[in-house]
Amino acid sequence: MSLKEQITEDMKTAMRAKDAERLGTIRLLLSAMKQKEVDERIELDDVAVVAIVDKLIKQRKDSIAAFEQAARQDLADKEKAEMAVLLAYLPARMSAEEVTAAVQAIVADLGAKGPGDMGKVMGAVKAQLAGKADMGQVSAAVKVALAG
C-alpha cells in the first residue's frame, strides 16, 4: 500500500472514530497533496508525499515558535497535535551519527574539496536523504564535512 493510500485509509478510520482533530489534519495533508498534483499535473509517489509532509511539519514548527513567543499556548498546543499526526507519515529518522556518516560518504564519492562544492553536495544529499533526515541537521553536517 502506498503512503497516499495509507493516508486515505487513515482519513476513513478517523471519520468512523469521529476523531475531529486527526481528521482535520489528515484532510489538510490530502488537500496539500491534491494541490501539488493539480499544479504540476503529476501523480504523487511516496517520495513526493514525504516531501509534502516534511514541509507541513516545518510550517508547524515555525507556527509553534511564533505562538509560544506570543504567549498563545492554546494555539501552540493545537499545532503540536497536528504535528504529531503528521510525524506518523514520515519514515524513521536517521540519527546524527548516521547523517554524518552518509554525508561524509557522499562528499568522498563526489570528490568535494571545500565550501565551494556545497551546492553540488547538497543536491546529492537531498536526493538520498529526503524524508529520512532533518535537512537542517544535514546542512550542518555538510558544512562540517567540507570545512575540515
XYZ file of C-alpha atoms in Angstrom:
148
model
C 0.000 0.000 0.000
C 1.413 3.372 -0.985
C 1.705 6.197 1.513
C -1.037 8.102 -0.306
C -3.425 5.151 0.037
C -2.477 4.776 3.702
C -3.330 8.427 4.366
C -6.718 7.996 2.654
C -7.443 4.894 4.750
C -6.440 6.770 7.921
C -8.883 9.534 6.972
C -11.695 6.985 6.706
C -10.720 5.491 10.058
C -10.699 8.937 11.688
C -14.145 9.636 10.214
C -15.540 6.407 11.643
C -13.961 7.113 15.028
C -15.285 10.698 14.945
C -11.766 11.946 15.738
C -12.216 15.538 14.537
C -8.689 16.776 15.260
C -6.969 13.883 13.476
C -9.459 14.074 10.611
C -8.820 17.785 10.133
C -5.063 17.290 9.970
C -5.329 14.390 7.523
C -7.682 16.400 5.319
C -5.183 19.270 5.369
C -2.463 16.868 4.224
C -4.657 15.382 1.479
C -5.520 18.894 0.333
C -1.835 19.833 0.059
C -1.177 16.614 -1.865
C -4.068 17.246 -4.264
C -2.922 20.842 -4.779
C 0.557 19.629 -5.781
C -0.924 17.060 -8.177
C -3.165 19.642 -9.840
C -0.495 22.367 -10.021
C 2.161 20.118 -11.555
C -0.160 17.670 -13.350
C 1.594 14.665 -11.818
C 0.709 11.614 -9.760
C 2.499 11.786 -6.399
C 4.765 8.941 -5.351
C 5.848 8.190 -1.774
C 8.926 10.448 -2.008
C 6.804 13.430 -3.059
C 4.264 12.726 -0.303
C 7.064 12.607 2.292
C 8.355 15.953 0.992
C 4.890 17.480 1.459
C 4.609 16.034 4.973
C 8.077 17.408 5.765
C 7.025 20.858 4.531
C 3.850 20.820 6.641
C 5.831 19.756 9.727
C 8.292 22.612 9.186
C 5.339 25.027 8.976
C 4.001 23.636 12.252
C 7.391 24.090 13.965
C 7.547 27.714 12.816
C 3.978 28.327 13.993
C 4.654 26.746 17.385
C 7.653 29.024 17.909
C 5.634 32.105 16.927
C 2.659 31.173 19.122
C 4.847 30.447 22.143
C 6.646 33.751 21.683
C 3.265 35.500 21.602
C 2.138 33.605 24.742
C -0.652 31.753 22.878
C -0.188 28.309 24.357
C -3.645 27.166 23.211
C -2.704 27.668 19.551
C 0.757 26.182 20.087
C -0.835 23.050 21.572
C -3.133 22.724 18.539
C -0.135 22.953 16.200
C 1.747 20.358 18.283
C -1.200 17.960 17.991
C -1.260 18.424 14.206
C 2.497 17.889 14.044
C 2.162 14.612 15.975
C -0.353 13.325 13.409
C 1.907 14.355 10.508
C 5.011 12.769 12.064
C 3.348 9.355 11.778
C 3.667 9.556 7.966
C 7.419 10.123 7.913
C 9.859 7.233 7.659
C 12.116 6.598 10.649
C 14.582 9.466 11.022
C 18.320 8.904 10.877
C 20.445 9.596 13.945
C 23.064 12.361 13.931
C 25.848 9.783 13.546
C 24.116 8.140 10.575
C 23.607 11.526 8.914
C 27.275 12.438 9.405
C 28.439 9.093 8.004
C 26.134 9.371 4.974
C 27.261 12.949 4.266
C 30.940 12.003 4.533
C 30.411 9.100 2.127
C 28.679 11.386 -0.389
C 31.427 14.017 -0.072
C 34.045 11.312 -0.719
C 32.097 9.935 -3.720
C 31.783 13.372 -5.294
C 35.369 14.333 -4.519
C 34.216 17.611 -2.985
C 37.060 19.669 -1.532
C 35.718 22.791 0.125
C 32.797 25.128 0.767
C 32.592 25.941 -2.952
C 31.224 22.442 -3.577
C 28.368 22.861 -1.076
C 25.658 23.156 -3.757
C 26.786 20.020 -5.559
C 26.968 18.041 -2.309
C 23.585 19.307 -1.022
C 21.931 18.293 -4.300
C 23.208 14.734 -3.955
C 22.437 14.594 -0.230
C 18.854 15.831 -0.711
C 18.256 13.145 -3.323
C 19.476 10.392 -0.987
C 18.272 11.566 2.423
C 14.980 13.326 1.603
C 12.456 12.458 4.297
C 14.943 10.309 6.195
C 16.773 13.128 7.957
C 16.182 16.693 9.120
C 17.617 18.910 6.381
C 18.864 21.480 8.898
C 20.942 18.772 10.534
C 22.106 17.554 7.110
C 23.172 21.060 6.069
C 25.226 21.459 9.247
C 26.886 18.075 8.640
C 27.754 19.072 5.057
C 29.312 22.338 6.250
C 31.443 20.477 8.796
C 32.481 17.841 6.254
C 33.521 20.453 3.696
C 35.269 22.703 6.236
C 37.506 20.009 7.655
